[in-house]
PDB file of C-alpha atoms in Angstrom:
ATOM      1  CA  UNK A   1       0.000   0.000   0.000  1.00  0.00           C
ATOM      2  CA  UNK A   2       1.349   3.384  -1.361  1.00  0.00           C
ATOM      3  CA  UNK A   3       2.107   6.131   1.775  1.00  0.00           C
ATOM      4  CA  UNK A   4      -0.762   9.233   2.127  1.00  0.00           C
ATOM      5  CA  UNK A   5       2.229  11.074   1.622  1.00  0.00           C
ATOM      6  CA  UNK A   6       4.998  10.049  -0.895  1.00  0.00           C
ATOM      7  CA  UNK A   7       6.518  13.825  -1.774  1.00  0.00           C
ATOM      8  CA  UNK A   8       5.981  17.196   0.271  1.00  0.00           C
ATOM      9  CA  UNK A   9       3.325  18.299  -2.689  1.00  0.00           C
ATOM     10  CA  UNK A  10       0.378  15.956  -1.253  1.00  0.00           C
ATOM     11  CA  UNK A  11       0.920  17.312   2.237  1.00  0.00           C
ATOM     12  CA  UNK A  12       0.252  20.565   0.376  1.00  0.00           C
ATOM     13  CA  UNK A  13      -2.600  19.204  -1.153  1.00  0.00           C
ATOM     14  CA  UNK A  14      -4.031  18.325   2.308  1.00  0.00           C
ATOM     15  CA  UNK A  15      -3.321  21.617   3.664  1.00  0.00           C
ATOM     16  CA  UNK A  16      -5.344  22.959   0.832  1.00  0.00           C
ATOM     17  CA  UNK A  17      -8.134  20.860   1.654  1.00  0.00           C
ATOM     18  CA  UNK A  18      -8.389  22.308   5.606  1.00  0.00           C
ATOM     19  CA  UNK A  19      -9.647  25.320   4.175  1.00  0.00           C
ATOM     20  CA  UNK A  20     -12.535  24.128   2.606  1.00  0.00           C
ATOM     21  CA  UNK A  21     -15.875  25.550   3.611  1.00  0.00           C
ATOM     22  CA  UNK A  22     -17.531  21.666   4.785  1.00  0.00           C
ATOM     23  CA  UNK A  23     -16.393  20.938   8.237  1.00  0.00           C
ATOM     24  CA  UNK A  24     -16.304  17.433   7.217  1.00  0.00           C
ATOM     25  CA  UNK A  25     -14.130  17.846   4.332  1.00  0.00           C
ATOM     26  CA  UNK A  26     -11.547  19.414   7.131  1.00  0.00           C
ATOM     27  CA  UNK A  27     -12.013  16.725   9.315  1.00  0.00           C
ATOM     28  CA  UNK A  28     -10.878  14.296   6.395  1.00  0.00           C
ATOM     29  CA  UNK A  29      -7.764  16.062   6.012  1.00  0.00           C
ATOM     30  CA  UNK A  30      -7.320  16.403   9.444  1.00  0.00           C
ATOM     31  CA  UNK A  31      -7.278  12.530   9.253  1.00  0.00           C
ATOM     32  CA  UNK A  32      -4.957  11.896   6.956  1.00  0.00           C
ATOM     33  CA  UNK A  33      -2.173  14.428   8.253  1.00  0.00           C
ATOM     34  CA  UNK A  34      -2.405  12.578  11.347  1.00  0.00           C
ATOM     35  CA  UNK A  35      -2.157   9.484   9.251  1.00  0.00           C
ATOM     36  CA  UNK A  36       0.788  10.554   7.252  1.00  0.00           C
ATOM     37  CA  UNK A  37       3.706   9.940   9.949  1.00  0.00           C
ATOM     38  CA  UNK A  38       5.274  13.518   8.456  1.00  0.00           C
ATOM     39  CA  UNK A  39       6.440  15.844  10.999  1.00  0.00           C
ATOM     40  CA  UNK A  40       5.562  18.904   8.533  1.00  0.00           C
ATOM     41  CA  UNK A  41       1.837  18.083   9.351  1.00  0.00           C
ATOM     42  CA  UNK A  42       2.668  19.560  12.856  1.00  0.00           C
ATOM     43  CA  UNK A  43       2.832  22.795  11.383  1.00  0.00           C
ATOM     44  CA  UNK A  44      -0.268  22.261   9.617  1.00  0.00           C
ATOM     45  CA  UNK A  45      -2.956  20.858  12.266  1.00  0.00           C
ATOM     46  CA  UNK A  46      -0.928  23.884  15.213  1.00  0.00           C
ATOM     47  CA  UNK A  47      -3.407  26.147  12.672  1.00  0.00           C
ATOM     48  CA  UNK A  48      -6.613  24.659  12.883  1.00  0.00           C
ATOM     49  CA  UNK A  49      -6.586  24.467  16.655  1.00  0.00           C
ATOM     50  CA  UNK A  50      -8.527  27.775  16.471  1.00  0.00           C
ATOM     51  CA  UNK A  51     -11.595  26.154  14.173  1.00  0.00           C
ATOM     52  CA  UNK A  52     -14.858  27.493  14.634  1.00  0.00           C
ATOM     53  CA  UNK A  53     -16.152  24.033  14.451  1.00  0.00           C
ATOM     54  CA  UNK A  54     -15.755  21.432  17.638  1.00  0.00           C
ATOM     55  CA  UNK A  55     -15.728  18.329  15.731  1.00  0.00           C
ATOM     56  CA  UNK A  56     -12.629  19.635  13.709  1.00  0.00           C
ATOM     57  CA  UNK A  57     -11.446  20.834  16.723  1.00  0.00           C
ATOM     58  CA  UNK A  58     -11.608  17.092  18.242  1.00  0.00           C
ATOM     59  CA  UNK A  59     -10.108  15.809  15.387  1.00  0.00           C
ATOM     60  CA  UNK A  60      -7.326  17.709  15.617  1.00  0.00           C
ATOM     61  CA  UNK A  61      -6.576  16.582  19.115  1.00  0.00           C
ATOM     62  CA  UNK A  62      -6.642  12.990  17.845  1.00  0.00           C
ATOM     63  CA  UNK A  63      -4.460  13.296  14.997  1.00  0.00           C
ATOM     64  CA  UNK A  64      -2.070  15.472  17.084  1.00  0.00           C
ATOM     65  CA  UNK A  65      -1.365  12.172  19.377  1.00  0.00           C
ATOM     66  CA  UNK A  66       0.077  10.263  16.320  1.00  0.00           C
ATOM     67  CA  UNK A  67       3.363  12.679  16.721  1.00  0.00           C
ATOM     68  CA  UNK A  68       5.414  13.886  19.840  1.00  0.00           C
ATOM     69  CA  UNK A  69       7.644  16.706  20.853  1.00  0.00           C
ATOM     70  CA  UNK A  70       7.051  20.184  21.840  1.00  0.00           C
ATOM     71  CA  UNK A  71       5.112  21.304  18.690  1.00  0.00           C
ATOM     72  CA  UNK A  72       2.804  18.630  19.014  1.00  0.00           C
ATOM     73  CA  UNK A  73       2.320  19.408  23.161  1.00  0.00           C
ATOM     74  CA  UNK A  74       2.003  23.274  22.723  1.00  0.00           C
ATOM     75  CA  UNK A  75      -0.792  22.732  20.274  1.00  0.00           C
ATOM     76  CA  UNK A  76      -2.478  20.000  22.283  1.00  0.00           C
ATOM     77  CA  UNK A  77      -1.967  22.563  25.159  1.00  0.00           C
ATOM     78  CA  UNK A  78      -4.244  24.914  23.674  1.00  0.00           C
ATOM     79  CA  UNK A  79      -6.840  22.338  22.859  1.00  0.00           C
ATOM     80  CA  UNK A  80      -6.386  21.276  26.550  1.00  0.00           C
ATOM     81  CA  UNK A  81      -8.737  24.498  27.934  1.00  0.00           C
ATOM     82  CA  UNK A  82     -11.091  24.410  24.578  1.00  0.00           C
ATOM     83  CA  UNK A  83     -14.549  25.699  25.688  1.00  0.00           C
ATOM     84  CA  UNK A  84     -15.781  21.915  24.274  1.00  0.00           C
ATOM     85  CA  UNK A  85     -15.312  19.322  26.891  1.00  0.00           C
ATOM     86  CA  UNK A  86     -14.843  16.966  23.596  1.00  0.00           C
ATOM     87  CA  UNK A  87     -12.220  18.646  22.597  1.00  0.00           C
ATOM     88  CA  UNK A  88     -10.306  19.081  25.867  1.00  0.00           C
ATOM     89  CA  UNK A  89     -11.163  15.226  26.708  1.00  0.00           C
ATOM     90  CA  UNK A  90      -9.432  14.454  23.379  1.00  0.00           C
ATOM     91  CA  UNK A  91      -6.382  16.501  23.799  1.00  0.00           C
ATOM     92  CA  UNK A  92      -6.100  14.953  27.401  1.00  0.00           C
ATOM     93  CA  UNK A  93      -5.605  11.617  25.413  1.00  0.00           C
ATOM     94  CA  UNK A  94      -3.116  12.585  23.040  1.00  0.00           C
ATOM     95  CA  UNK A  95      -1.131  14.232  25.957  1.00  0.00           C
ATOM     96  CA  UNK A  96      -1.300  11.860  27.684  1.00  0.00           C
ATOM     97  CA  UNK A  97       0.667   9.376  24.880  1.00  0.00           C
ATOM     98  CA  UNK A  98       3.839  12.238  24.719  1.00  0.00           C
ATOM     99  CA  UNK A  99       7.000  10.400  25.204  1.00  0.00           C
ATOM    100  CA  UNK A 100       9.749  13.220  24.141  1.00  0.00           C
ATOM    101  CA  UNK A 101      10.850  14.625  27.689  1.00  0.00           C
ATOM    102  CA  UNK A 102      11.295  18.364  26.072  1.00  0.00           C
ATOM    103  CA  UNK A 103       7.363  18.796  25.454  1.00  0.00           C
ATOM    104  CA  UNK A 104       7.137  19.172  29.364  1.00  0.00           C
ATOM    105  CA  UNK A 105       8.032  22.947  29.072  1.00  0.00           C
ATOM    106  CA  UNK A 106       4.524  23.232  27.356  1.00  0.00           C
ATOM    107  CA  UNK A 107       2.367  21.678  30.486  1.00  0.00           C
ATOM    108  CA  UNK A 108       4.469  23.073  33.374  1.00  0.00           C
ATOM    109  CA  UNK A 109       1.749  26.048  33.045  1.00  0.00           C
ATOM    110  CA  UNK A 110      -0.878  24.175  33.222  1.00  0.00           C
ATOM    111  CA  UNK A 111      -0.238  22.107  36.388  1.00  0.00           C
ATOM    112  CA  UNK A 112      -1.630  25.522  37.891  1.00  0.00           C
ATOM    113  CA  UNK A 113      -4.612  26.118  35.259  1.00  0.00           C
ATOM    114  CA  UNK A 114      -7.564  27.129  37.308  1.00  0.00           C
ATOM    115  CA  UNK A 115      -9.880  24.014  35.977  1.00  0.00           C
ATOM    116  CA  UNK A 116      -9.248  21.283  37.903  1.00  0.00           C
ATOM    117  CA  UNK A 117      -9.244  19.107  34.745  1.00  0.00           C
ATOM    118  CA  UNK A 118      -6.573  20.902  33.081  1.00  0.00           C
ATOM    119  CA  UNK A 119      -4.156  20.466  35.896  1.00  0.00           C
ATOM    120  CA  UNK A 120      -5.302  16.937  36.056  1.00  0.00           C
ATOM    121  CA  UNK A 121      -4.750  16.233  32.634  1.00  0.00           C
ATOM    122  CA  UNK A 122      -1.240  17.959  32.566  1.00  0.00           C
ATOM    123  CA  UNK A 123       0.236  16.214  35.560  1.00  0.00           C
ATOM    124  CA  UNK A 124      -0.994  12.729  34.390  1.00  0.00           C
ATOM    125  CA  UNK A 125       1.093  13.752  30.575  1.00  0.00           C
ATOM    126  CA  UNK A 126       4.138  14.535  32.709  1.00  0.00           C
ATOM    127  CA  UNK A 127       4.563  11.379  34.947  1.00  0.00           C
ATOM    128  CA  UNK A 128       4.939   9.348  31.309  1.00  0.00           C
ATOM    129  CA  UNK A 129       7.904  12.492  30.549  1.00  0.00           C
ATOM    130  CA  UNK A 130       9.557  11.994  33.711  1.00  0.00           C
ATOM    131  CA  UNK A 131      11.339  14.992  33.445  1.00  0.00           C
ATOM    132  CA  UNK A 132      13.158  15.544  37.328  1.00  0.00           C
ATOM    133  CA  UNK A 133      12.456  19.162  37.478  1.00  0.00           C
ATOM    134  CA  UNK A 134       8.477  17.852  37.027  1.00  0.00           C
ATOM    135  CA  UNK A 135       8.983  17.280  40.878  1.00  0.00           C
ATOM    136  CA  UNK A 136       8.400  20.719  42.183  1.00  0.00           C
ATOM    137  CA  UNK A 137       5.118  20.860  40.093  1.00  0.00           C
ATOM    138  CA  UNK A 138       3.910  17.819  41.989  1.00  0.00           C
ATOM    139  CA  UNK A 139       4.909  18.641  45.240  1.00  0.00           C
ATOM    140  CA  UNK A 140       3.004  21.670  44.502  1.00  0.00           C
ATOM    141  CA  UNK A 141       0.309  19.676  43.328  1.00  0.00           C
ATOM    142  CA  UNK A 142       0.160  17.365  46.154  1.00  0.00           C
ATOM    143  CA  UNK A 143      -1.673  20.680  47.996  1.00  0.00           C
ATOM    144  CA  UNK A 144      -4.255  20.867  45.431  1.00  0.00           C
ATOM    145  CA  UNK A 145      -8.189  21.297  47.053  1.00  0.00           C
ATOM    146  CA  UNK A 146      -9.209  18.583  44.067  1.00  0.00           C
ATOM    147  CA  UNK A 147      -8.091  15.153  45.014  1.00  0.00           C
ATOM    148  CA  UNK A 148      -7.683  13.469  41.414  1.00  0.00           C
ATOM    149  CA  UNK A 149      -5.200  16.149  40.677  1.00  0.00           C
ATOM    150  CA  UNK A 150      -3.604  14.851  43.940  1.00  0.00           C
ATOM    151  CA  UNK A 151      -3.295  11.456  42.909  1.00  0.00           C
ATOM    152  CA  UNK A 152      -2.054  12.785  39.251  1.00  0.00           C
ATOM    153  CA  UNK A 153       0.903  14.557  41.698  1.00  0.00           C
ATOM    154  CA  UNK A 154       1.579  11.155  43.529  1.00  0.00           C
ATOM    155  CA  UNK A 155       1.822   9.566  40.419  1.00  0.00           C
ATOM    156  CA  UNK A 156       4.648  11.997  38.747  1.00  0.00           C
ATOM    157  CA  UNK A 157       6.478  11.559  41.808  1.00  0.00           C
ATOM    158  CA  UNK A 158       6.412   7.887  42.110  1.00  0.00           C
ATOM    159  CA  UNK A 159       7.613   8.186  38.377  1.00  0.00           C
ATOM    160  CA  UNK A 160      10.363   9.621  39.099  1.00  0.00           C
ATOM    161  CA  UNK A 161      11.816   7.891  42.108  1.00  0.00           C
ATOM    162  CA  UNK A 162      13.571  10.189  44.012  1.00  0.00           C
ATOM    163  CA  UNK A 163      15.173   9.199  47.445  1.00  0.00           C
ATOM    164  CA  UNK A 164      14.016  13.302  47.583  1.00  0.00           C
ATOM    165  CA  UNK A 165      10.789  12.544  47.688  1.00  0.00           C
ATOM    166  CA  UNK A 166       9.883  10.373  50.030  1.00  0.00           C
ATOM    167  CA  UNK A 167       9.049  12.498  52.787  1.00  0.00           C
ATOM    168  CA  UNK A 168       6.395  14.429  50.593  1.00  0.00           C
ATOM    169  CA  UNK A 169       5.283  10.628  49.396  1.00  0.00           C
ATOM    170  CA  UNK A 170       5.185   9.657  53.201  1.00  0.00           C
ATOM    171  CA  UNK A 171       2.943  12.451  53.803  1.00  0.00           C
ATOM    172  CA  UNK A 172       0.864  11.673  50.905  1.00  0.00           C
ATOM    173  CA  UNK A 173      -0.070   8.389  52.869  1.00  0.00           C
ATOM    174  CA  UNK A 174      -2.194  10.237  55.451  1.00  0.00           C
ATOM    175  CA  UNK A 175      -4.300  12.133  52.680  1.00  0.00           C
ATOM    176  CA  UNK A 176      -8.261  12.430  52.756  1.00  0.00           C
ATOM    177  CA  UNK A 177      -8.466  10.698  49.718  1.00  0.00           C
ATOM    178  CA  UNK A 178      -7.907   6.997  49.567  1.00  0.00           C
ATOM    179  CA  UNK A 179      -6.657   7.020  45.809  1.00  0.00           C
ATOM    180  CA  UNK A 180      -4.180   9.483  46.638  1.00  0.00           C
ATOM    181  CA  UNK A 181      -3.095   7.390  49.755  1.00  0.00           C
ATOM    182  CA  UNK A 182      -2.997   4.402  47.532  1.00  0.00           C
ATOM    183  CA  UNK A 183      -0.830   5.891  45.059  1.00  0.00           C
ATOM    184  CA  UNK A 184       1.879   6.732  47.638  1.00  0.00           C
ATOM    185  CA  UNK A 185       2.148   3.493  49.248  1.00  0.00           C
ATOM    186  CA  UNK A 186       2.957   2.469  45.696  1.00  0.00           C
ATOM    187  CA  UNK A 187       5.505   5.001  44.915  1.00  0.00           C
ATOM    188  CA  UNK A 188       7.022   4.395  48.123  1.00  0.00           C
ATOM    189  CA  UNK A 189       8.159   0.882  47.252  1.00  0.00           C
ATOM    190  CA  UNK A 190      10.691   2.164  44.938  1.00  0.00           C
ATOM    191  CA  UNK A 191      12.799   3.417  48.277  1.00  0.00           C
ATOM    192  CA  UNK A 192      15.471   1.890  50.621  1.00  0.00           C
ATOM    193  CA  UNK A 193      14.849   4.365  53.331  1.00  0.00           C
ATOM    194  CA  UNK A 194      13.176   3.060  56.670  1.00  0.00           C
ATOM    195  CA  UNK A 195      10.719   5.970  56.779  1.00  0.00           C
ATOM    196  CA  UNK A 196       9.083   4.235  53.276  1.00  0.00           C
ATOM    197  CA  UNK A 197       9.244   0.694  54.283  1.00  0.00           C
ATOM    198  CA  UNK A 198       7.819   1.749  57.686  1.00  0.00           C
ATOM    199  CA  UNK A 199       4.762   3.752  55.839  1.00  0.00           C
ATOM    200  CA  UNK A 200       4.124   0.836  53.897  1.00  0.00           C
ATOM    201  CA  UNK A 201       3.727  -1.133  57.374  1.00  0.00           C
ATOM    202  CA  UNK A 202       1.560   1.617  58.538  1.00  0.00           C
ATOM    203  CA  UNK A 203      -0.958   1.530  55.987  1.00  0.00           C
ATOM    204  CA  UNK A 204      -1.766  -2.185  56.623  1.00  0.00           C
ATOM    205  CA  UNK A 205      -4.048  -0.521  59.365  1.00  0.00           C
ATOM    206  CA  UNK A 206      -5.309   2.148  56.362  1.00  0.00           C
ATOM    207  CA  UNK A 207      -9.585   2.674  56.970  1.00  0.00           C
ATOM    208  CA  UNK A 208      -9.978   1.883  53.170  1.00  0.00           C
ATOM    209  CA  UNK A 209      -8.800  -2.171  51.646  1.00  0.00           C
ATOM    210  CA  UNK A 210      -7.850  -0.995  48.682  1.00  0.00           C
ATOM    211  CA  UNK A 211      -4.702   0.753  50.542  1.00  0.00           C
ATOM    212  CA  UNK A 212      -4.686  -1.939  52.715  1.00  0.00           C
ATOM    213  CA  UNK A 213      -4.405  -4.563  49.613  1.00  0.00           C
ATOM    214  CA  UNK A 214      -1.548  -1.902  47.850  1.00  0.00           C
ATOM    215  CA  UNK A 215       0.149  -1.938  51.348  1.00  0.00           C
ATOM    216  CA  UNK A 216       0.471  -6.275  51.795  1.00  0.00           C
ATOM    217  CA  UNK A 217       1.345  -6.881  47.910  1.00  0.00           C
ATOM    218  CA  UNK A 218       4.440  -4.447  48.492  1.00  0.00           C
ATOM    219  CA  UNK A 219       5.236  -6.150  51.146  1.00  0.00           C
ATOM    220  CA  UNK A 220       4.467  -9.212  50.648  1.00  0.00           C
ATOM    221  CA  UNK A 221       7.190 -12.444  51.017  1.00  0.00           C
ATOM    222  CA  UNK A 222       8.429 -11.974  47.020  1.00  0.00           C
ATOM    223  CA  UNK A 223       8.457  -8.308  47.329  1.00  0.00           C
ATOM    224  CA  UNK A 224       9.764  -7.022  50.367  1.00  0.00           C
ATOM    225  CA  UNK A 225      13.505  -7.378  51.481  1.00  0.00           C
ATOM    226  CA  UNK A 226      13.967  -7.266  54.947  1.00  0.00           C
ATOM    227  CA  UNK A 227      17.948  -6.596  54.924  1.00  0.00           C
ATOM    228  CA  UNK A 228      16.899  -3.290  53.058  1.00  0.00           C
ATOM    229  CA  UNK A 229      13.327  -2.300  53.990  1.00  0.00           C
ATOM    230  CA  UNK A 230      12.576  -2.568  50.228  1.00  0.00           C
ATOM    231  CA  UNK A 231       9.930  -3.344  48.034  1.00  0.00           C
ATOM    232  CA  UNK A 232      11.179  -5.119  44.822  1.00  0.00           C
TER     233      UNK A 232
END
């Protein structure tokens, strides 16, 4: 089967056709940028992040996910606070699949968006970057009023596994929220210090089983080493 895109002419083709009055005929070409694999279409779908209609909108989110890199975040930055919760849920996704470490200069605003979904959404693209100066923006995070942004924080830092951390991560055991509490009994077991293997212990007792379960599987006879106080 022939490429969509065999010579820098069809992708100009394509960008011809995203001008076309029929929403649907831009959401075609939309389609088949994201389709062609050719980092030029970047350029192309960063413009129609501003279309008046949703649906082209969405797809633009979608086909942004098929490429990575800063380009691709910054424009699936903007489509993270779109009016159309569509859109936004969409551009969540395709963040969410960024693996080039450099496109975490584009979220590091949004960690403090003023939508709890937005924050959300960025912190849960930067725990797949791991990017170690991500961890101030989590600790930050980890004092967020909404809890799932909480857990997204937990999650970055367990990512990263930082000997740095634990204290915030130990912390993060005695939250409100059992998700969040959950999280950092998991991201503890990455740590030789006492203080994590001794949180681990602690949550055993945790009001909710679904720490308590997290808690007993790290430390549980294949996992935990008790020469080191570490979960393997």
């Amino acid at each position: 089967m022939p490429e969509l895109f065999e010579a820098y002419d069809d992708l100009d083709d394509v960008g011809e056709r995203l001008k076309a009055a029929d929403p649907a005929q831009r959401r075609v070409a939309i389609i088949e940028l994201g389709n062609s694999g050719d980092p030029a279409a970047v350029a192309l779908l960063d413009q129609m992040v501003s279309d008046p209609d949703a649906g082209v909108r969405q797809q633009v989110a979608l086909a942004l996910g098929e490429f990575d890199g800063p380009d691709a975040a910054s424009a699936l930055a903007r489509l993270l606070v779109d009016p159309e919760q569509a859109v936004a849920s969409a551009a969540a996704q395709s963040l969410a699949e960024l693996k080039d470490p450099a496109s975490a200069d584009a979220l590091y605003p949004l960690a403090a968006h003023s939508h709890a979904f937005v924050r959300m959404a960025a912190l849960r693209a930067l725990k797949e970057l791991r990017r170690k100066d991500s961890l101030k923006v989590a600790l930050d995070a980890l004092r967020d009023p909404d809890a799932s942004v909480r857990a997204q924080a937990v999650g970055v830092i367990g990512f990263l596994k930082l000997e740095e951390a634990v204290p915030a991560l130990t912390a993060a055991t005695s939250d409100s929220d059992a998700h969040v509490r959950r999280g950092a009994v998991s991201a503890l077991s990455f740590s030789a210090m006492k203080s994590a293997a001794e949180s681990i212990v602690q949550a055993l007792a945790d009001r909710d089983w679904m720490v308590r379960e997290t808690a007993a599987e790290c430390l549980g006879p294949n996992r935990f080493r008790m020469s080191t106080g570490r979960c393997a």
